[in-house]
mmCIF file of C-alpha atoms and ligand atoms in Angstrom:
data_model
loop_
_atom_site.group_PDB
_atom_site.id
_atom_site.type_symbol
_atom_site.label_atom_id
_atom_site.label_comp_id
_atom_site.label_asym_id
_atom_site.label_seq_id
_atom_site.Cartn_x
_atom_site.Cartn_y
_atom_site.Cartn_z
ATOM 1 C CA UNK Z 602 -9.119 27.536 -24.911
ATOM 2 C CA UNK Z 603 -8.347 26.033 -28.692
ATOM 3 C CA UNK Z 604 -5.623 23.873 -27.659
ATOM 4 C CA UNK Z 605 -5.633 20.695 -24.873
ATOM 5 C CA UNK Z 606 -4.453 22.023 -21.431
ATOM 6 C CA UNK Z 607 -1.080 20.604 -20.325
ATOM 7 C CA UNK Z 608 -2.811 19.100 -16.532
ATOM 8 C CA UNK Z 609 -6.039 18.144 -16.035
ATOM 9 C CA UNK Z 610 -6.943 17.963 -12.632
ATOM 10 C CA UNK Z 611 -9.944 14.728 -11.766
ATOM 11 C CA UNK Z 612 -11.890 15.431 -8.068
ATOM 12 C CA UNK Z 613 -14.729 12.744 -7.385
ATOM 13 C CA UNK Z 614 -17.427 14.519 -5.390
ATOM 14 C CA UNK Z 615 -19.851 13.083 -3.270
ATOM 15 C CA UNK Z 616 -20.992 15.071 -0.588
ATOM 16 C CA UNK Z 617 -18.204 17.205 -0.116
ATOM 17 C CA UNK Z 618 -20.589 20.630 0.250
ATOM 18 C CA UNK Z 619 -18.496 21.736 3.121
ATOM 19 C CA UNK Z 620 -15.273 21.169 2.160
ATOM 20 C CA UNK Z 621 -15.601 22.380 -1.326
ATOM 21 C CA UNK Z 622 -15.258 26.644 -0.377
ATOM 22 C CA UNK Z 623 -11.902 25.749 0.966
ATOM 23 C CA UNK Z 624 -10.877 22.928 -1.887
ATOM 24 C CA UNK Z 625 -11.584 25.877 -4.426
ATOM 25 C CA UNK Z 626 -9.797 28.343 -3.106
ATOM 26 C CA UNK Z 627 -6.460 26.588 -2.739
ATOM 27 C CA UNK Z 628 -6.919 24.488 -5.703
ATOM 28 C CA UNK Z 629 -7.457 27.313 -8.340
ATOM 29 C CA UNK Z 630 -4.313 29.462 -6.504
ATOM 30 C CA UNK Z 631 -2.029 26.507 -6.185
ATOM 31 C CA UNK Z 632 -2.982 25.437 -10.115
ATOM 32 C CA UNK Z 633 -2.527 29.291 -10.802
ATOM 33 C CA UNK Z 634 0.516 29.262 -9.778
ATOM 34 C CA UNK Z 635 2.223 26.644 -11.729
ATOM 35 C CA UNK Z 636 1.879 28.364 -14.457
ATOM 36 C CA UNK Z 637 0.735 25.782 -17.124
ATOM 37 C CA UNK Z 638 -2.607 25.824 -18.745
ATOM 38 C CA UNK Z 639 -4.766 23.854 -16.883
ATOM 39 C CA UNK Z 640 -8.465 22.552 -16.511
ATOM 40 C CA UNK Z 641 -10.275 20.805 -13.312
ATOM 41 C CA UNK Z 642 -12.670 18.357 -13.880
ATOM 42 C CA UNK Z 643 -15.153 17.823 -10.752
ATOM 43 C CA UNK Z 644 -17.487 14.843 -11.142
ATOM 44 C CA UNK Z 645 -20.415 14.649 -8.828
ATOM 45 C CA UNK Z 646 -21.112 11.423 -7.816
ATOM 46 C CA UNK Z 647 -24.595 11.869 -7.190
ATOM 47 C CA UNK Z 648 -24.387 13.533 -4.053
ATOM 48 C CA UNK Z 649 -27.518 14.806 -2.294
ATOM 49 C CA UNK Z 650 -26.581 17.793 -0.510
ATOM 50 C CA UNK Z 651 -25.425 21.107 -1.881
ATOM 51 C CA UNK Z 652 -22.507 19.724 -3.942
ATOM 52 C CA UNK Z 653 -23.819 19.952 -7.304
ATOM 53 C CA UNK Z 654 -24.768 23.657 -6.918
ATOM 54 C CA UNK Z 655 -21.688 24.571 -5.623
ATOM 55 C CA UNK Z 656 -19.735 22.897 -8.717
ATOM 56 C CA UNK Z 657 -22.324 25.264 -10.709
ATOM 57 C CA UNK Z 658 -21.132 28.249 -9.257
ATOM 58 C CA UNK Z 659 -17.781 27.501 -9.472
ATOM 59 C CA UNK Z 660 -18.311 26.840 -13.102
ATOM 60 C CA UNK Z 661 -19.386 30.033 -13.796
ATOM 61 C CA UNK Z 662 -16.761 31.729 -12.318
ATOM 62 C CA UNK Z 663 -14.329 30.019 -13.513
ATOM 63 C CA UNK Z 664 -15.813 28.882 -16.922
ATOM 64 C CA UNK Z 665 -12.509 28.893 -18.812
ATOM 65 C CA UNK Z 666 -10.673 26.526 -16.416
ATOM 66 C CA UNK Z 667 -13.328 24.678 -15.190
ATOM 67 C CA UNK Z 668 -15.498 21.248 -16.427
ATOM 68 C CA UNK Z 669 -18.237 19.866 -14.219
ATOM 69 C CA UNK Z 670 -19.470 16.127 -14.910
ATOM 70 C CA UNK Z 671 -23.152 15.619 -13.065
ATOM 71 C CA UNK Z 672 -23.348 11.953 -12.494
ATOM 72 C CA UNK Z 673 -26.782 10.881 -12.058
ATOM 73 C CA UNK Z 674 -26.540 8.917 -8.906
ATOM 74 C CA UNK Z 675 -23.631 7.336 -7.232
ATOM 75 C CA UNK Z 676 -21.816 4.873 -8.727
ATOM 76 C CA UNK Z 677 -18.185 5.390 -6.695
ATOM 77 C CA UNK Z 678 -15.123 6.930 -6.707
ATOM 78 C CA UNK Z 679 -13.518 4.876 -9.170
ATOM 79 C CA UNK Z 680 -15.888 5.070 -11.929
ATOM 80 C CA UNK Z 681 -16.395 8.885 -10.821
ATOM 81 C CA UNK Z 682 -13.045 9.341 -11.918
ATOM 82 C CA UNK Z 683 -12.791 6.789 -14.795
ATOM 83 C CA UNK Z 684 -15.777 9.474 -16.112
ATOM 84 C CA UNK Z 685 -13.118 12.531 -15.577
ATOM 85 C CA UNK Z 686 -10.582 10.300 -17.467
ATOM 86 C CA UNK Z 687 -13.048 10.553 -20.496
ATOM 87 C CA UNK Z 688 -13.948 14.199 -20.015
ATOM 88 C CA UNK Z 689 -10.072 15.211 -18.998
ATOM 89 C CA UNK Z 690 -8.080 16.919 -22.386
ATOM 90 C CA UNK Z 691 -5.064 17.391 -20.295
ATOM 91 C CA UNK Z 692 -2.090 16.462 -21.507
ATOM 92 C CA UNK Z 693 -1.102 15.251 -18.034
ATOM 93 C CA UNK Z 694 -3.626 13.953 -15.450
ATOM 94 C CA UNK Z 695 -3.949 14.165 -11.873
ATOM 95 C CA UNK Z 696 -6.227 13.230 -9.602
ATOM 96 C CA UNK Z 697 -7.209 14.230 -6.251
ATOM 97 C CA UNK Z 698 -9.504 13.920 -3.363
ATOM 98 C CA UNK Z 699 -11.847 16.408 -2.826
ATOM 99 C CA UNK Z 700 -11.349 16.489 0.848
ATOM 100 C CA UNK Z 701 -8.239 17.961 0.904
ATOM 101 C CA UNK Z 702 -6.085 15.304 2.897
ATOM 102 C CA UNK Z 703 -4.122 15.377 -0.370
ATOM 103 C CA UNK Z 704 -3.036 19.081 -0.654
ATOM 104 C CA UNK Z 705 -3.196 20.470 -3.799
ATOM 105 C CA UNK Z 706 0.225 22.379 -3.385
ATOM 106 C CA UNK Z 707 1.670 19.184 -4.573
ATOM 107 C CA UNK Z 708 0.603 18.558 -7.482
ATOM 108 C CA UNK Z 709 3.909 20.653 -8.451
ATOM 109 C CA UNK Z 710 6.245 17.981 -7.506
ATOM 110 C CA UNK Z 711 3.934 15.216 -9.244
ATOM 111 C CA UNK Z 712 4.489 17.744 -12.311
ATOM 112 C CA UNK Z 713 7.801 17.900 -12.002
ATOM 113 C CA UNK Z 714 8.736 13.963 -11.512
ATOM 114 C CA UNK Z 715 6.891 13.483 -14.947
ATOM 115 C CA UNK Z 716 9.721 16.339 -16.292
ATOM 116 C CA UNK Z 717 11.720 13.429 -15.447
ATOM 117 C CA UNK Z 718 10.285 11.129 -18.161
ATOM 118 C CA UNK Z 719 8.060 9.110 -15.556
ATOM 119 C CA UNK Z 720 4.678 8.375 -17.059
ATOM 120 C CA UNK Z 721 3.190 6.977 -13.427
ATOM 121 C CA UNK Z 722 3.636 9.244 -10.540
ATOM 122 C CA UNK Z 723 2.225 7.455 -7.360
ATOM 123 C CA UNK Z 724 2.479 8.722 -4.020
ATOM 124 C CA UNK Z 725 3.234 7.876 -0.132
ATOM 125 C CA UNK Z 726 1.596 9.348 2.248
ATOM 126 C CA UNK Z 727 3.429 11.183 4.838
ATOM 127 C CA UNK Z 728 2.848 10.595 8.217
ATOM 128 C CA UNK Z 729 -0.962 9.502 7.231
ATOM 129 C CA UNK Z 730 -3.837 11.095 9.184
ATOM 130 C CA UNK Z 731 -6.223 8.379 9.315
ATOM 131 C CA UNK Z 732 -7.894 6.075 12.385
ATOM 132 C CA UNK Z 733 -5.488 3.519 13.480
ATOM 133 C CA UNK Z 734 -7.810 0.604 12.039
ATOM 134 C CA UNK Z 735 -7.885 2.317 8.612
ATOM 135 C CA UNK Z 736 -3.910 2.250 8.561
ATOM 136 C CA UNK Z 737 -2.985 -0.482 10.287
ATOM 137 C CA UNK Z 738 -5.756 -2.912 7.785
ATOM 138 C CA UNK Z 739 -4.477 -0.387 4.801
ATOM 139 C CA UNK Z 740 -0.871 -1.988 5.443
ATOM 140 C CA UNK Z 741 -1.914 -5.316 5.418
ATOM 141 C CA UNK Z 742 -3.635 -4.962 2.030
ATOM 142 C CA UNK Z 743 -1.123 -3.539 0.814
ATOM 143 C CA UNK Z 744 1.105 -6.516 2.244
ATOM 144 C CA UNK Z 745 -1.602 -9.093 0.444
ATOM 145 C CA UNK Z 746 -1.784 -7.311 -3.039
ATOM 146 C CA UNK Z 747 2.373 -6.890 -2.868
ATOM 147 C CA UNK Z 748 2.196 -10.874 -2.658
ATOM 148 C CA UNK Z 749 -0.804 -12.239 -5.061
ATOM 149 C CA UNK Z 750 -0.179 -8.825 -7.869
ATOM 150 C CA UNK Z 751 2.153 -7.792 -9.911
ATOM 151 C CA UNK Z 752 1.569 -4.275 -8.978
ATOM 152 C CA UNK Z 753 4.324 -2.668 -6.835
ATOM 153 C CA UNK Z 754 3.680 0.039 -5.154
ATOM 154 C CA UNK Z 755 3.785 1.224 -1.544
ATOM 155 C CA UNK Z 756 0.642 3.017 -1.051
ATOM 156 C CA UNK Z 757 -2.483 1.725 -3.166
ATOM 157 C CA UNK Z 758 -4.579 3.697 -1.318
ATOM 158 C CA UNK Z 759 -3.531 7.003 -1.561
ATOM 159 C CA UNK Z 760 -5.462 9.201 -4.746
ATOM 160 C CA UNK Z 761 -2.829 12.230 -5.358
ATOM 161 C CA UNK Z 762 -2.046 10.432 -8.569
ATOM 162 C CA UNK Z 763 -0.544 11.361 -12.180
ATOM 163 C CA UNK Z 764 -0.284 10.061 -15.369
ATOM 164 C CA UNK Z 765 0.158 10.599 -18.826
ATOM 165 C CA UNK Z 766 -1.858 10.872 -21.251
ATOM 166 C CA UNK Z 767 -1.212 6.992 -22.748
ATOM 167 C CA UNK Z 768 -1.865 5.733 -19.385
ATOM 168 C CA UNK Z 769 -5.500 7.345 -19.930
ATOM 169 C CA UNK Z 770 -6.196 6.496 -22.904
ATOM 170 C CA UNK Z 771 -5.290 2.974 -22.195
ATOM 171 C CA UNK Z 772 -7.645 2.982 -19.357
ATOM 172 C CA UNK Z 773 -10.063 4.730 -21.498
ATOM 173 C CA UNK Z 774 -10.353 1.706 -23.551
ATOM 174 C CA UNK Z 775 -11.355 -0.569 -20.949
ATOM 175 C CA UNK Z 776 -14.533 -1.303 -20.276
ATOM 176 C CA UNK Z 777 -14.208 -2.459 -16.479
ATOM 177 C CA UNK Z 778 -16.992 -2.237 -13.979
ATOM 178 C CA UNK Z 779 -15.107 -2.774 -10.786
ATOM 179 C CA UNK Z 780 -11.960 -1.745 -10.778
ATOM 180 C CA UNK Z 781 -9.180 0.457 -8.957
ATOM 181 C CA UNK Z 782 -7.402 3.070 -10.817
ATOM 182 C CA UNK Z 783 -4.154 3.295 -9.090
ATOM 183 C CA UNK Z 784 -3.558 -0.403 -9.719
ATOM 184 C CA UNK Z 785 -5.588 -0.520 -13.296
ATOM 185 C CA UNK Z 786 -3.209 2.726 -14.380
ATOM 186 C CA UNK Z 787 0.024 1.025 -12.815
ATOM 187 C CA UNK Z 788 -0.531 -1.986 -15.366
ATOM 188 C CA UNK Z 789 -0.203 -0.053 -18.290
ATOM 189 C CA UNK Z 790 2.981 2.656 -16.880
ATOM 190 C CA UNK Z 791 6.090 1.879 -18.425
ATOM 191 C CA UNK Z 792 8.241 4.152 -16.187
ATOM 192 C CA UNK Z 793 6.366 4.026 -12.786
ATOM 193 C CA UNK Z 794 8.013 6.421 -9.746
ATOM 194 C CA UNK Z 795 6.616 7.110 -6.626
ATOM 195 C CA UNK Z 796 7.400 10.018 -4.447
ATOM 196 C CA UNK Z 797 6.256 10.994 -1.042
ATOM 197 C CA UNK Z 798 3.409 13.885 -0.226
ATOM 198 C CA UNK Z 799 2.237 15.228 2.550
ATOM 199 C CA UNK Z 800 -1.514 13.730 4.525
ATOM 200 C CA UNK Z 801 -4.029 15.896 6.492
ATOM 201 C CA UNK Z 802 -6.789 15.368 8.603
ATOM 202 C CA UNK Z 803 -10.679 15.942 6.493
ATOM 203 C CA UNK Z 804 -11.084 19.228 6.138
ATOM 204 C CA UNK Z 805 -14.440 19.145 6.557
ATOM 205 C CA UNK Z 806 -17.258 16.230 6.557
ATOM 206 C CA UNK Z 807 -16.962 12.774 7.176
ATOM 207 C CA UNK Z 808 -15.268 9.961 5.214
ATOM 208 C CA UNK Z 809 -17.411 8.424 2.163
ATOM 209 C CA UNK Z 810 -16.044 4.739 3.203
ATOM 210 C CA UNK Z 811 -17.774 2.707 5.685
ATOM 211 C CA UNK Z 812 -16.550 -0.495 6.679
ATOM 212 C CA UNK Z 813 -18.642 -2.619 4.434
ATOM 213 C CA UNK Z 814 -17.523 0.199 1.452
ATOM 214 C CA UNK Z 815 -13.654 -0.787 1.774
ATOM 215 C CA UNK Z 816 -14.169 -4.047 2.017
ATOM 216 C CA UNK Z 817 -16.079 -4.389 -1.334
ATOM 217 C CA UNK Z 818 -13.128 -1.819 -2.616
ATOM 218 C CA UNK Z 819 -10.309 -4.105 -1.436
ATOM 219 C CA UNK Z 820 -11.941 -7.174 -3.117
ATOM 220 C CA UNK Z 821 -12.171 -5.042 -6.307
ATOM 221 C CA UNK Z 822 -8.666 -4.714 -6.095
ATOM 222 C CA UNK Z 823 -7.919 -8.167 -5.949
ATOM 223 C CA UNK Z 824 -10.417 -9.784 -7.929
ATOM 224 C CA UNK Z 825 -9.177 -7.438 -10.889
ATOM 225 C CA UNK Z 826 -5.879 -8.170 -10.734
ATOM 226 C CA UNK Z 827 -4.973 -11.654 -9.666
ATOM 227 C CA UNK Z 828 -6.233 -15.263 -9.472
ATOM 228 C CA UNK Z 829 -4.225 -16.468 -7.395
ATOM 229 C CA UNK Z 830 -7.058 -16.319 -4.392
ATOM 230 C CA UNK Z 831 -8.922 -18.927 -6.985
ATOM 231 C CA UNK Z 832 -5.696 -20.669 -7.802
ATOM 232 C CA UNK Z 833 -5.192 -21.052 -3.955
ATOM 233 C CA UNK Z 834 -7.970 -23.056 -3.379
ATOM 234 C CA UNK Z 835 -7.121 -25.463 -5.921
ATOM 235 C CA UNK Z 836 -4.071 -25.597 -4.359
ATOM 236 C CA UNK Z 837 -6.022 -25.954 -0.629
ATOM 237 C CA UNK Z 838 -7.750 -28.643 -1.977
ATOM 238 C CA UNK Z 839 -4.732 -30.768 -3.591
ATOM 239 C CA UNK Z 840 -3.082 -30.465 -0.106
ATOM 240 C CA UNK Z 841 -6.690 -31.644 1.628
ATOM 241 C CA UNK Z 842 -7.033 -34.713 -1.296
ATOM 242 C CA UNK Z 843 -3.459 -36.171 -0.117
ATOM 243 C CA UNK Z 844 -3.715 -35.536 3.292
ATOM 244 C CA UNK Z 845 -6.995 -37.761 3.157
ATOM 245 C CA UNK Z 846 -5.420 -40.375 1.073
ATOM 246 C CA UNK Z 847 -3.195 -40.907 3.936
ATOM 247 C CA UNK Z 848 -5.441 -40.766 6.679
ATOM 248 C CA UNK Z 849 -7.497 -43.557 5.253
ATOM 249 C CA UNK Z 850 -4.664 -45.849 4.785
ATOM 250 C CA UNK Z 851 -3.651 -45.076 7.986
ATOM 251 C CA UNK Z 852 -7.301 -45.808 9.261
ATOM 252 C CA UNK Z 853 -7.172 -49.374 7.545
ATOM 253 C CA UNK Z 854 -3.638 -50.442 8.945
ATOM 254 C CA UNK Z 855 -4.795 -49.189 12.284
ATOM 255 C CA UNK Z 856 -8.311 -51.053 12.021
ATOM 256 C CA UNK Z 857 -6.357 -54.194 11.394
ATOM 257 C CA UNK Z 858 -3.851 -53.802 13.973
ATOM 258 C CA UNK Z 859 -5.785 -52.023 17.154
ATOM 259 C CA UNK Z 860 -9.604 -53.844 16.090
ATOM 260 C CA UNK Z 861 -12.898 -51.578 15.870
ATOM 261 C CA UNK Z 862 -12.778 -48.215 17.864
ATOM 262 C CA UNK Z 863 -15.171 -45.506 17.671
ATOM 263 C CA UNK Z 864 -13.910 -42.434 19.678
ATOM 264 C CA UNK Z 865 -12.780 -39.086 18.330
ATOM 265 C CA UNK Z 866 -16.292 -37.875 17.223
ATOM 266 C CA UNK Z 867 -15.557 -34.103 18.623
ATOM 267 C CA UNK Z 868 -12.180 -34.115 16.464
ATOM 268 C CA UNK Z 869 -14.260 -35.442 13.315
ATOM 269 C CA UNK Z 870 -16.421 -32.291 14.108
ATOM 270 C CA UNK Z 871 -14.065 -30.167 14.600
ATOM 271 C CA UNK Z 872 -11.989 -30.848 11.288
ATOM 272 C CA UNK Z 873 -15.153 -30.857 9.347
ATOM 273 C CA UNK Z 874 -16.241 -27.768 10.502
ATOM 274 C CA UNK Z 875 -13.108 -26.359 9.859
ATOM 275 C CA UNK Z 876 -13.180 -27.848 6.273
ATOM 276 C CA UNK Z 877 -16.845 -26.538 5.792
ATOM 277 C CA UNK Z 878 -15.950 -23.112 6.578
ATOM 278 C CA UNK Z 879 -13.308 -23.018 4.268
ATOM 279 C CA UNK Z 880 -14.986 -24.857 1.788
ATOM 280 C CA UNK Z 881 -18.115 -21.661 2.265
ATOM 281 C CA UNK Z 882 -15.518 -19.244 2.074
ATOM 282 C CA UNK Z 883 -14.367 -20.924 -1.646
ATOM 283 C CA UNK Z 884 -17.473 -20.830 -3.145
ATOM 284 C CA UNK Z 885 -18.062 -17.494 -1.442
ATOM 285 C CA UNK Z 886 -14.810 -16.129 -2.887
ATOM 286 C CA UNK Z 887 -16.096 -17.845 -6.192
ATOM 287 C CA UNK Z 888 -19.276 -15.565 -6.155
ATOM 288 C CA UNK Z 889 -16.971 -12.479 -6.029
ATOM 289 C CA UNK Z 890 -15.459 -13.187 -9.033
ATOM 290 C CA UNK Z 891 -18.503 -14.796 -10.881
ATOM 291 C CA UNK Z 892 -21.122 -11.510 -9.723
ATOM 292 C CA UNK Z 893 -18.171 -9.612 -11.487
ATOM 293 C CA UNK Z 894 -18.147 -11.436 -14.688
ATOM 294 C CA UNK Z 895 -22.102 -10.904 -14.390
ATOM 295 C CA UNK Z 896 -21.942 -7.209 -14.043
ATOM 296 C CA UNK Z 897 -19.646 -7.233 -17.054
ATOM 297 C CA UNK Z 898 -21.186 -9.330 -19.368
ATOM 298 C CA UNK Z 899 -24.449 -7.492 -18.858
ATOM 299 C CA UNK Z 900 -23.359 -4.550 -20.574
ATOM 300 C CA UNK Z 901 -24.676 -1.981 -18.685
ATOM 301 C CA UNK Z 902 -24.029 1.939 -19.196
ATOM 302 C CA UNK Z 903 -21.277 1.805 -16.304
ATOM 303 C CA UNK Z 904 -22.896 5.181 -15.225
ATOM 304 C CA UNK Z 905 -25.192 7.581 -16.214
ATOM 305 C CA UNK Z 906 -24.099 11.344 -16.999
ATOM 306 C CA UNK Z 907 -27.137 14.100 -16.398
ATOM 307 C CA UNK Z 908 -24.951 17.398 -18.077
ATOM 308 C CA UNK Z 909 -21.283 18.317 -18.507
ATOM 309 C CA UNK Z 910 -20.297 21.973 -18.086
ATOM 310 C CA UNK Z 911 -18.232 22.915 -20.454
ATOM 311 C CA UNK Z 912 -18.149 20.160 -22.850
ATOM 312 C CA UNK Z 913 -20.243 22.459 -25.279
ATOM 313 C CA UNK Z 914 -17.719 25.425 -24.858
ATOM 314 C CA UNK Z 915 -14.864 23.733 -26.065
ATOM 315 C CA UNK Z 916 -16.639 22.428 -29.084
ATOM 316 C CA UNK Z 917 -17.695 25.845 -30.184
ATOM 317 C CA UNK Z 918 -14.741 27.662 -28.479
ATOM 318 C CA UNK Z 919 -12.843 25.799 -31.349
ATOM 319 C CA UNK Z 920 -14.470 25.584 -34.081
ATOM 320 C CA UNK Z 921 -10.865 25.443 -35.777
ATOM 321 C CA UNK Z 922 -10.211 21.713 -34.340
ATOM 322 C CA UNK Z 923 -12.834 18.987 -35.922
ATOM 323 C CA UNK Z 924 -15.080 17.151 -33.304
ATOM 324 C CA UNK Z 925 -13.789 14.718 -31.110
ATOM 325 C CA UNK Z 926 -14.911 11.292 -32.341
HETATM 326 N N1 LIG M 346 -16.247 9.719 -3.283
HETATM 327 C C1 LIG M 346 -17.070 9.588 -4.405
HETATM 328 N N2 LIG M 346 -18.041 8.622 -4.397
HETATM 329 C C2 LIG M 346 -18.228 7.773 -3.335
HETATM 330 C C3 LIG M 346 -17.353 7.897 -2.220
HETATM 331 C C4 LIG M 346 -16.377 8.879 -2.233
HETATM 332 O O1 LIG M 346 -16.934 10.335 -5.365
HETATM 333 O O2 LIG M 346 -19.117 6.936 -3.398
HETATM 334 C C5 LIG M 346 -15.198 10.771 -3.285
HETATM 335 C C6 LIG M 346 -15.216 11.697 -2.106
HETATM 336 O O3 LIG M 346 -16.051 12.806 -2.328
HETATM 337 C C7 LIG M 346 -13.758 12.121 -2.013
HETATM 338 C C8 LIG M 346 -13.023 10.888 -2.464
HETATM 339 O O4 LIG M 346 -13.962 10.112 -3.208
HETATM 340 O O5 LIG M 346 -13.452 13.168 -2.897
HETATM 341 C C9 LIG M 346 -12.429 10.090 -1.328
HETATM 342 O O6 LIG M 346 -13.425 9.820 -0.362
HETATM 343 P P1 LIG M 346 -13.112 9.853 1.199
HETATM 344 O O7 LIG M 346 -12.252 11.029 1.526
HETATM 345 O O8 LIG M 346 -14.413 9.768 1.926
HETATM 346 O O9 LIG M 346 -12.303 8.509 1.391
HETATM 347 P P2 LIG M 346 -11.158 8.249 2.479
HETATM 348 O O10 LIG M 346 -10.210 9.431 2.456
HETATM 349 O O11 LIG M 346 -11.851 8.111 3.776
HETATM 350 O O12 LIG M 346 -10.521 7.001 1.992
HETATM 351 MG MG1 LIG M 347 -10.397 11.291 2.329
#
């Protein structure tokens, strides 16, 4: 394969060894049948079951179509798939879950809406199959990050993504940590589109996201996109400043005109406790951004690669195109 593929297709794995059989098999036929050169890039996020050894196989059937990045632990899906930005040739880029609640048949009309001179395809989920709590808090984040972003888009959450190959390189040159692709990509897309695709339950295995997970996610999201949560407090605290101003003076009058009282002392609690928690909250929300700064500033490999299949095929496949820098 001399020349870059026109799609490359990015699947994050992480302990996905029973879904994967199926994923392959409709994958490879639905790419097949597009008819466009085409390469998928698995990167295995460290998992711990058979994963890894599945990708292998895989590989070596399909070595011409086929790249497998070996991560060597997990460091999530978003860096997962920032690695399969830097592996990916394609000339177009998709990504996808490995779980197949995105089908793959899709990727078509992704495909095609690019045609169209969009260089950000997002998506909608159709009729989402997830648990009640995961959609109904999914709609409120996606209520909060509407408000406090710039980014518009309906569904953040949803992976069935593509983008062109500026987009990626763009985000290729960023050095982030903690971040969130949909919303890092959507900053750089000049012509953004969305279009709706269809949602099935997990084909096999369990969700990768506890609780605690999407809640570190979400504030990845924000934190990398806005200060206005920062800028609120300062806001929070004007408010508080006046309000207080006020109170005292109205203290002072009252002391003069009603004498010395002393009652109240459960309301005192009560608003200071309510001021205290907010106050924890601040510096907590401070922490968020300031433990990101940390991880940044420290400079640390953002992950660790063990082997890539097929990067040395393509170099000596080639041998016509010089070395990528
Ligand atoms: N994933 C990953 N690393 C992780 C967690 C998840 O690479 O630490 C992959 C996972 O294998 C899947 C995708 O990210 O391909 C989405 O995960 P999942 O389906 O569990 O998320 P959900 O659909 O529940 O949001
Ligand atoms: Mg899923």
């Amino acid at each position: 394969m001399s020349s870059p593929p026109s799609v490359s297709v990015i699947i994050p794995v992480y302990n996905e060894e029973s879904g994967l059989p199926a994923l392959f098999q409709r994958l490879y036929a639905a790419l097949d049948q597009l008819g466009v050169s085409y390469e998928v890039v698995f990167v295995n996020d460290g998992s711990v079951d058979r994963s890894a050894a599945l990708l292998r196989a895989q590989y070596q059937q399909r070595p011409d179509v086929t790249r497998v990045v070996l991560f060597n632990g997990n460091f999530g899906q978003h860096l997962a798939i920032m690695a399969g930005f830097e592996h990916a040739r394609g000339a177009r880029i998709v990504t996808l879950d490995a779980d197949l609640q995105n089908p793959p048949e899709e990727i078509g009309r992704l495909l095609a809406a690019m045609d169209q001179g969009h260089d950000y395809v997002g998506t909608i989920r159709r009729m989402r199959r997830d648990t009640a709590f995961r959609r109904v808090a999914s709609r409120a984040m996606n209520r909060l990050r509407e408000r406090i972003t710039r980014i518009r888009m309906t569904d953040q959450g949803c992976m069935l993504r593509a983008y062109s190959r500026d987009i990626i390189d763009a985000i290729n040159a960023c050095r982030e940590v903690n971040t969130f692709i949909p919303a890092l990509a959507y900053t750089f897309a000049q012509r953004p589109t969305e279009i709706e695709v269809g949602h099935e339950d997990r084909a096999a295995g369990e969700s990768k996201y506890s609780l605690y997970k999407l809640i570190r996610l979400n504030f990845d999201l924000v934190t990398g996109f806005s200060l206005v949560p920062l800028q609120m407090f300062s806001l929070f605290g004007i408010v508080i400043s006046l309000l207080s101003v006020l109170f005292v003076v109205f203290l002072a009058i009252r002391r003069l005109v009603v004498g010395p009282e002393a009652e109240g002392l459960f309301t005192l609690f009560g608003i200071a406790f309510f001021l205290i928690g907010i106050a924890l909250f601040g510096i907590g929300l401070l922490g968020e951004y300031v433990g990101r700064i940390y991880q940044q500033v420290r400079q640390r490999p953002r992950y660790l690669i063990q082997a890539v299949l097929g990067a040395e095929d393509s170099n000596t496949a080639a041998p016509a195109t010089p070395p990528a820098g």
